[in-house]
CSV table of C-alpha atoms and ligand atoms in Angstrom, one decimal:
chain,number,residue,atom,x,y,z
A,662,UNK,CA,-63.5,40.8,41.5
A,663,UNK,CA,-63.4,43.6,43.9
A,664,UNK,CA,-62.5,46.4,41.4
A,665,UNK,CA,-65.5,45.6,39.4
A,666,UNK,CA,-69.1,47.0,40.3
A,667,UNK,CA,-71.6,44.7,42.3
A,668,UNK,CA,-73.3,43.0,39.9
A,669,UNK,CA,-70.9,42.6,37.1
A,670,UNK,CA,-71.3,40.3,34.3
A,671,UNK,CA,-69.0,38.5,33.2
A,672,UNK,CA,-68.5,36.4,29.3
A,673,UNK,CA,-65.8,33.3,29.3
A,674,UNK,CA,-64.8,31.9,25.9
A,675,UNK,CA,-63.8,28.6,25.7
A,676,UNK,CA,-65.8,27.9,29.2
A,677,UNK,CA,-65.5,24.2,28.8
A,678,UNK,CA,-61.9,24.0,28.4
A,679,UNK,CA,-59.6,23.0,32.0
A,680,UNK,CA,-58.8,26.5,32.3
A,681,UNK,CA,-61.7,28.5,30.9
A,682,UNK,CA,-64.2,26.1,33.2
A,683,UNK,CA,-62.1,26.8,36.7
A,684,UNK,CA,-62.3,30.9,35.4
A,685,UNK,CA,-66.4,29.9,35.3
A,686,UNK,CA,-66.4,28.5,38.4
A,687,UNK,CA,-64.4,31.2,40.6
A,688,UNK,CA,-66.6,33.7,38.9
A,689,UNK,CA,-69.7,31.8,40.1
A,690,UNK,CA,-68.3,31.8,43.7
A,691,UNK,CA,-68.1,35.4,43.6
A,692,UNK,CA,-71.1,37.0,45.2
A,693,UNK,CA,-70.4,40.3,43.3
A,694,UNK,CA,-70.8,39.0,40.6
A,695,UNK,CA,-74.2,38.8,38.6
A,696,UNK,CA,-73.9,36.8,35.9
A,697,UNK,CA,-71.7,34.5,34.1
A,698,UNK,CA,-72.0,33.3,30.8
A,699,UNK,CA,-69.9,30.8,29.3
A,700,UNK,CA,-69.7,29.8,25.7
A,701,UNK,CA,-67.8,26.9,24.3
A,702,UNK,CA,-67.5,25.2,20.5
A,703,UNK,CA,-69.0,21.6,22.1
A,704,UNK,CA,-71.5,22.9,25.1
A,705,UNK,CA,-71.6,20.1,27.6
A,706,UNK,CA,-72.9,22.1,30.9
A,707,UNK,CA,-74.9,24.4,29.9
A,708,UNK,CA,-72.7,26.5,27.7
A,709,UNK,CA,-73.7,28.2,24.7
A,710,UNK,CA,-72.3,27.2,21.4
A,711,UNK,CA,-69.6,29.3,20.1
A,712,UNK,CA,-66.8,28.4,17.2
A,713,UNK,CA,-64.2,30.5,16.1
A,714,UNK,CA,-63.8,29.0,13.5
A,715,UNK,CA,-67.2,30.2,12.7
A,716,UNK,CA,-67.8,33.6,12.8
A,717,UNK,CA,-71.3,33.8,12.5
A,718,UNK,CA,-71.7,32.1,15.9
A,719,UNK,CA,-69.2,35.0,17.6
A,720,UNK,CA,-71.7,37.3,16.0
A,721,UNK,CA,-74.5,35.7,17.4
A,722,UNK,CA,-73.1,35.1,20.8
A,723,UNK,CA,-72.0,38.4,20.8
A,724,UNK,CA,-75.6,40.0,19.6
A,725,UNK,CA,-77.4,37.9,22.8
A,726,UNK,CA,-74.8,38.8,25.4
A,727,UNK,CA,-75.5,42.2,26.8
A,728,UNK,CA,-73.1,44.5,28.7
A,729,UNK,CA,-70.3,42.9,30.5
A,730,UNK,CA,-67.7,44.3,32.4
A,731,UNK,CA,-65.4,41.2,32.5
A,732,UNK,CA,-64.5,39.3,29.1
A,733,UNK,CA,-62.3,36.0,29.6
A,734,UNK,CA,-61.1,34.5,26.2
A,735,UNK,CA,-59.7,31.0,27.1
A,736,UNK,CA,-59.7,29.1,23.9
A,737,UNK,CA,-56.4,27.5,22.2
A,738,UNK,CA,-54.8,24.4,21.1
A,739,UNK,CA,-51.6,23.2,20.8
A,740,UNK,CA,-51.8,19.7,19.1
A,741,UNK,CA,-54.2,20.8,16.3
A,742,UNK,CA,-55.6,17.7,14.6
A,743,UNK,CA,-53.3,15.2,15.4
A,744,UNK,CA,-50.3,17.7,14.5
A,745,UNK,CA,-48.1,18.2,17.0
A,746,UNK,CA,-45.8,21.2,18.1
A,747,UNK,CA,-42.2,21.4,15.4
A,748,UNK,CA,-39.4,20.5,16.6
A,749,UNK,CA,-37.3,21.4,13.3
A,750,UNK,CA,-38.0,23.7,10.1
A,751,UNK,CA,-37.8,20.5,8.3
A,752,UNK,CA,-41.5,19.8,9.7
A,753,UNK,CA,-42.8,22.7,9.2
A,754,UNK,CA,-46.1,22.5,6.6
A,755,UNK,CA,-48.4,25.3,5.4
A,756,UNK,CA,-51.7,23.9,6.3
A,757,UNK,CA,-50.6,23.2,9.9
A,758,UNK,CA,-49.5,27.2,10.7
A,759,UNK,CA,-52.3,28.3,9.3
A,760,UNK,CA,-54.8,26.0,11.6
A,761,UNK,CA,-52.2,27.4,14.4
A,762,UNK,CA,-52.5,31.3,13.1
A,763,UNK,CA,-56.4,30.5,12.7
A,764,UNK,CA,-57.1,29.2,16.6
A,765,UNK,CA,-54.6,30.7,18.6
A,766,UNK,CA,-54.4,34.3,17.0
A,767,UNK,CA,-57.4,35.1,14.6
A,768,UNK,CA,-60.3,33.4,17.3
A,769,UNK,CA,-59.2,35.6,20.1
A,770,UNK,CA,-58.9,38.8,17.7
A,771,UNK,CA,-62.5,37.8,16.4
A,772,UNK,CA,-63.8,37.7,19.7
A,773,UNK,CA,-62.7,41.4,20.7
A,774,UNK,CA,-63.9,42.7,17.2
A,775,UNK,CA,-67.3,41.4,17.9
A,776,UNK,CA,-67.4,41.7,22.0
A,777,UNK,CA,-66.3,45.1,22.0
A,778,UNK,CA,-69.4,47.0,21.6
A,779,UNK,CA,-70.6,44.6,24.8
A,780,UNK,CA,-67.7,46.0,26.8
A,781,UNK,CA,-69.1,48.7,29.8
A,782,UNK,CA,-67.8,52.2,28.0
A,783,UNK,CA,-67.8,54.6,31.3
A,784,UNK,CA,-67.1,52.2,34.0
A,785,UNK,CA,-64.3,49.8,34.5
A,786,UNK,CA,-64.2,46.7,32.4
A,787,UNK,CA,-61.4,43.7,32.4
A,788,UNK,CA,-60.7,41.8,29.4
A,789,UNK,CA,-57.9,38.9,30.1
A,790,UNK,CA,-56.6,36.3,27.6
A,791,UNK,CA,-54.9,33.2,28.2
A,792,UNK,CA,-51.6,33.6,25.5
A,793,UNK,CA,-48.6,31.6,26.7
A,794,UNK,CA,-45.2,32.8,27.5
A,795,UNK,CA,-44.0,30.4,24.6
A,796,UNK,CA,-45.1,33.1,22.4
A,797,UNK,CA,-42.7,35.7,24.0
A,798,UNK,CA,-40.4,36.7,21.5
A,799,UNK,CA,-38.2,38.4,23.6
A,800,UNK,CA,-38.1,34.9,26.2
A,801,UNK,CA,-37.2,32.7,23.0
A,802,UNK,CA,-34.3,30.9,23.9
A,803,UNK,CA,-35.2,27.1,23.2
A,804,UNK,CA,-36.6,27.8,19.3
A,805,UNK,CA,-39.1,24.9,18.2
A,806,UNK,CA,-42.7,24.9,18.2
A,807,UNK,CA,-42.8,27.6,15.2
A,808,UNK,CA,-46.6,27.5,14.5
A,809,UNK,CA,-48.0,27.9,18.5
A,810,UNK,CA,-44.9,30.1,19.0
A,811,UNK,CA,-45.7,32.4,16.2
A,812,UNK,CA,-49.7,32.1,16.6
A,813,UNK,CA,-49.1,33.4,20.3
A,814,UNK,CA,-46.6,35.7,19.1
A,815,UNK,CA,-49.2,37.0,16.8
A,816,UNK,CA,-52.1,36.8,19.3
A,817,UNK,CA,-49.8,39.1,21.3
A,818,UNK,CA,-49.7,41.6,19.0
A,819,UNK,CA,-53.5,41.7,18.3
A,820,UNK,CA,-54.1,42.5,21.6
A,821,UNK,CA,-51.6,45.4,21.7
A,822,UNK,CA,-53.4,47.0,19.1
A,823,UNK,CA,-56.9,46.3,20.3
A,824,UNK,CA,-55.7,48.1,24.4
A,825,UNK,CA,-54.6,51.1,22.1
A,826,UNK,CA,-57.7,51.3,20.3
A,827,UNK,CA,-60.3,50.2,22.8
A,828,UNK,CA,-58.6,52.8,25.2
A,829,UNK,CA,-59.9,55.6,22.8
A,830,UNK,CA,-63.4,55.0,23.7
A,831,UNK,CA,-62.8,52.9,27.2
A,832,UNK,CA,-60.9,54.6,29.1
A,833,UNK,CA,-61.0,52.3,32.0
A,834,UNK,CA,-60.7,49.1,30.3
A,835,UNK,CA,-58.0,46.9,30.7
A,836,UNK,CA,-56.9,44.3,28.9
A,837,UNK,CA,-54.3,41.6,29.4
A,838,UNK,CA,-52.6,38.7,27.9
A,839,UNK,CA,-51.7,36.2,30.4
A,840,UNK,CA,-49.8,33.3,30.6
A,841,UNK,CA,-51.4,30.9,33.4
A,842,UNK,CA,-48.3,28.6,33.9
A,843,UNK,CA,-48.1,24.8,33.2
A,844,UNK,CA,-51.6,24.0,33.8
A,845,UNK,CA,-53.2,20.2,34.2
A,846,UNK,CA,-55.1,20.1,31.4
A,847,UNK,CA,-56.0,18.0,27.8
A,848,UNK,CA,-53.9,20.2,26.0
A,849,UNK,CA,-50.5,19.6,28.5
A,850,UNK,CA,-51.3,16.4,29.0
A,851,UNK,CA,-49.4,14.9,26.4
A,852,UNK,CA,-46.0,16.6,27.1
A,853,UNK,CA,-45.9,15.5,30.9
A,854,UNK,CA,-43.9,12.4,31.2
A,855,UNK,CA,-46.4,9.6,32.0
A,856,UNK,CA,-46.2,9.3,35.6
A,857,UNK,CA,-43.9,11.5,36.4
A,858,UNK,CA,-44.5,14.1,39.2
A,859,UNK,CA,-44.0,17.6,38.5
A,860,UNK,CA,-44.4,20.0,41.6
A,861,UNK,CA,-44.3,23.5,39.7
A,862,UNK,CA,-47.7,22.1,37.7
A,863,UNK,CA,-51.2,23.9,38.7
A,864,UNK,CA,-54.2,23.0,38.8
A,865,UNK,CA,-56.6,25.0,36.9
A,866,UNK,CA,-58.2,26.0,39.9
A,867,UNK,CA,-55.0,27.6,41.4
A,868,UNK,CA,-54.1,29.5,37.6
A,869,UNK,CA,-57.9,30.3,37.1
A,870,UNK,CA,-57.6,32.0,40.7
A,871,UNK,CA,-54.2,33.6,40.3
A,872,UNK,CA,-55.2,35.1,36.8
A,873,UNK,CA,-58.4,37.0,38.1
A,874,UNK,CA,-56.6,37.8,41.2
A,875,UNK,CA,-53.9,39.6,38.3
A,876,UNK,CA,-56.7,41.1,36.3
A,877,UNK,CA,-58.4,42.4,39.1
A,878,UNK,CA,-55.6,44.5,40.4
A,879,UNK,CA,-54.1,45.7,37.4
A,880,UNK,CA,-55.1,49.8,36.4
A,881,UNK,CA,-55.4,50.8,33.0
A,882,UNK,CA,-52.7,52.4,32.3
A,883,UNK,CA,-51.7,49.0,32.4
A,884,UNK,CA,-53.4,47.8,29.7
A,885,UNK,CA,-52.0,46.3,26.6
A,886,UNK,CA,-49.4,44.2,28.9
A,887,UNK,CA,-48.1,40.5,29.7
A,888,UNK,CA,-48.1,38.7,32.9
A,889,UNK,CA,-47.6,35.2,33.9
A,890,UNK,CA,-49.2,33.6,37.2
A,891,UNK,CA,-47.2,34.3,39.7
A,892,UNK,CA,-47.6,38.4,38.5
A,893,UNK,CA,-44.3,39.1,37.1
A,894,UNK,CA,-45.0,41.3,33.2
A,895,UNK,CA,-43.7,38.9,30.7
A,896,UNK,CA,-41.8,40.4,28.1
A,897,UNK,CA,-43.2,40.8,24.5
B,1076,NAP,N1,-52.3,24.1,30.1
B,1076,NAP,C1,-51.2,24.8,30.0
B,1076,NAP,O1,-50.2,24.3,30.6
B,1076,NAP,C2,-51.1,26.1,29.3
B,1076,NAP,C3,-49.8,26.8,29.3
B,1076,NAP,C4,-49.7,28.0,28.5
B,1076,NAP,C5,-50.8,28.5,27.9
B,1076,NAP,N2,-52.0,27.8,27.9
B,1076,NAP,C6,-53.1,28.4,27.1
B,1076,NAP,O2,-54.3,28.4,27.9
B,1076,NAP,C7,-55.4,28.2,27.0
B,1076,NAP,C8,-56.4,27.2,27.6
B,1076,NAP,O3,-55.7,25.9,27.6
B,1076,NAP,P1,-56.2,24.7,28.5
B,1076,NAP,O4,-54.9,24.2,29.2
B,1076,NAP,O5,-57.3,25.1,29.4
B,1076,NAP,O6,-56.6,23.7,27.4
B,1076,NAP,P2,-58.0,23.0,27.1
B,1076,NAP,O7,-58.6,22.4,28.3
B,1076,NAP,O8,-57.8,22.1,25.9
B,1076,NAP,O9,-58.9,24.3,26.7
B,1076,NAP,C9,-58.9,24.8,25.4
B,1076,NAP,C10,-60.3,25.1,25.0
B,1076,NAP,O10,-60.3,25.8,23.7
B,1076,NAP,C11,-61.4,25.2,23.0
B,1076,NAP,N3,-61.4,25.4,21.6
B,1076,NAP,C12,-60.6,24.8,20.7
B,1076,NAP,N4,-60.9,25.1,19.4
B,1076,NAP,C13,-62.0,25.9,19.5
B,1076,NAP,C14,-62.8,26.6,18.6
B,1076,NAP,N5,-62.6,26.5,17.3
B,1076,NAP,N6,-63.8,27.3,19.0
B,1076,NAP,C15,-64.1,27.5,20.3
B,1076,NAP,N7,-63.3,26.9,21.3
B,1076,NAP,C16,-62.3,26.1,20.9
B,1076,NAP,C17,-61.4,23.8,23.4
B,1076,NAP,O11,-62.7,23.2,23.0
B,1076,NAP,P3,-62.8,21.7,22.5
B,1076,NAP,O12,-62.8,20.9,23.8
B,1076,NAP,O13,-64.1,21.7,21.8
B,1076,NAP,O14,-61.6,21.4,21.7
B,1076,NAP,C18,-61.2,23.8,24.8
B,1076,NAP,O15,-62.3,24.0,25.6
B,1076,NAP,C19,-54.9,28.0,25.6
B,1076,NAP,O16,-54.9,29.2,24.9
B,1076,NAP,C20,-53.4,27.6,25.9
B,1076,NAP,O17,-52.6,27.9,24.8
B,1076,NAP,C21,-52.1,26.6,28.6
């Protein structure tokens, strides 16, 4: 990350998901960077626990992580439980929008009110998080999925708040929503035709690298914005 300082620190969320682990590993590659710390809901490699569903263990995480300079939120879900995307408002049911409102929208906004007193004040600092261009409102023209759609949608506008507020006192911060493309991973797996070869898929590698490549270059009066992998701003 060449427009961070040498020695940055760096905090992924959701570091043992497909995504969030590639982000860990390219930041480990980088020798500018000093440290990454990667927290994830079931540590399997050395992670450190972190639920959203459970704030006290943001709080906690939060409270041991020190100053950063780069924040990477890469939880979500899209089959919740079993549950899987609506295709109708006939499926729609209460308990199943809210796990989607809870996961994809409240977890991320959690994380930033807890992370953001870790966030470098004077010097630049990056904060990306993987959204999904399914929660562009203005892109909307196949309907279906309500409670992802909507939890993105929302997730999107948490974040537009927090750049306006976090600008305040950060002036070099920025922060991004990013969609990271159709990525191989648990939670697209079971919408790819068994199979079936699709050539515009990534691998996590190639959208983890893409994304912080994005971050990286982005100034912050760009902050509070949407881009997809290839770079082009998504609209809201
Ligand atoms: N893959 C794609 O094609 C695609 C496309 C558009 C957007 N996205 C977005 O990219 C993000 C990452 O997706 P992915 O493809 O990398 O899927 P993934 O491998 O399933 O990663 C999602 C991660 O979120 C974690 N998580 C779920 N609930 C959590 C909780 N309560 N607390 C903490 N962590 C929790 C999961 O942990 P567990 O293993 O414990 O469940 C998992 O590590 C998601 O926000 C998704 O919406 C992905």
């Amino acid at each position: 990350m060449a427009s961070l300082p040498h020695g940055y620190r760096a905090a992924i969320i959701g570091g043992a998901g497909a995504i969030g682990g590639a982000i860990v590993d390219t930041l480990r590659a980088d020798p500018r960077c000093g440290a990454v710390l990667s927290f994830a809901r079931r540590p399997q490699n050395g992670e450190s626990r972190l639920d959203l569903a459970d704030e006290a263990s943001i709080t906690s995480a939060a409270a041991r992580a020190g100053e950063i300079q780069l924040l990477f939120i890469a939880t979500g879900g899209l089959i919740i439980d079993g549950n899987r995307p609506e295709k109708a408002l006939s499926q729609l049911q209460p308990e199943m929008l809210q796990q989607q409102f809870a996961l994809n929208a409240i977890g991320p906004a959690l994380i930033l009110k807890h992370f953001e007193r870790n966030l470098a004040r004077r010097e630049r600092a990056l904060v990306g998080v993987l959204s999904a261009r399914v929660g562009s409102i203005g892109d909307n023209r196949l309907g279906g999925w309500y409670g992802y759609r909507a939890a993105k949608a929302a997730l999107n506008q948490y974040l537009r708040c927090a750049s306006i507020e976090m600008a305040r006192a950060r002036p070099n911060l920025v922060l991004a929503a990013l969609h990271p493309g159709t990525v191989e991973s648990p939670l697209s797996r079971p919408f790819r035709p068994e199979g079936a070869r699709n050539p515009g898929i990534l691998t996590p590698r190639t959208s983890a690298h893409r994304l912080l490549t994005i971050l990286d270059q982005l100034a912050a009066r760009q902050s509070g914005t949407f881009w997809d992998h290839a770079g082009a701003a998504v609209p809201w």
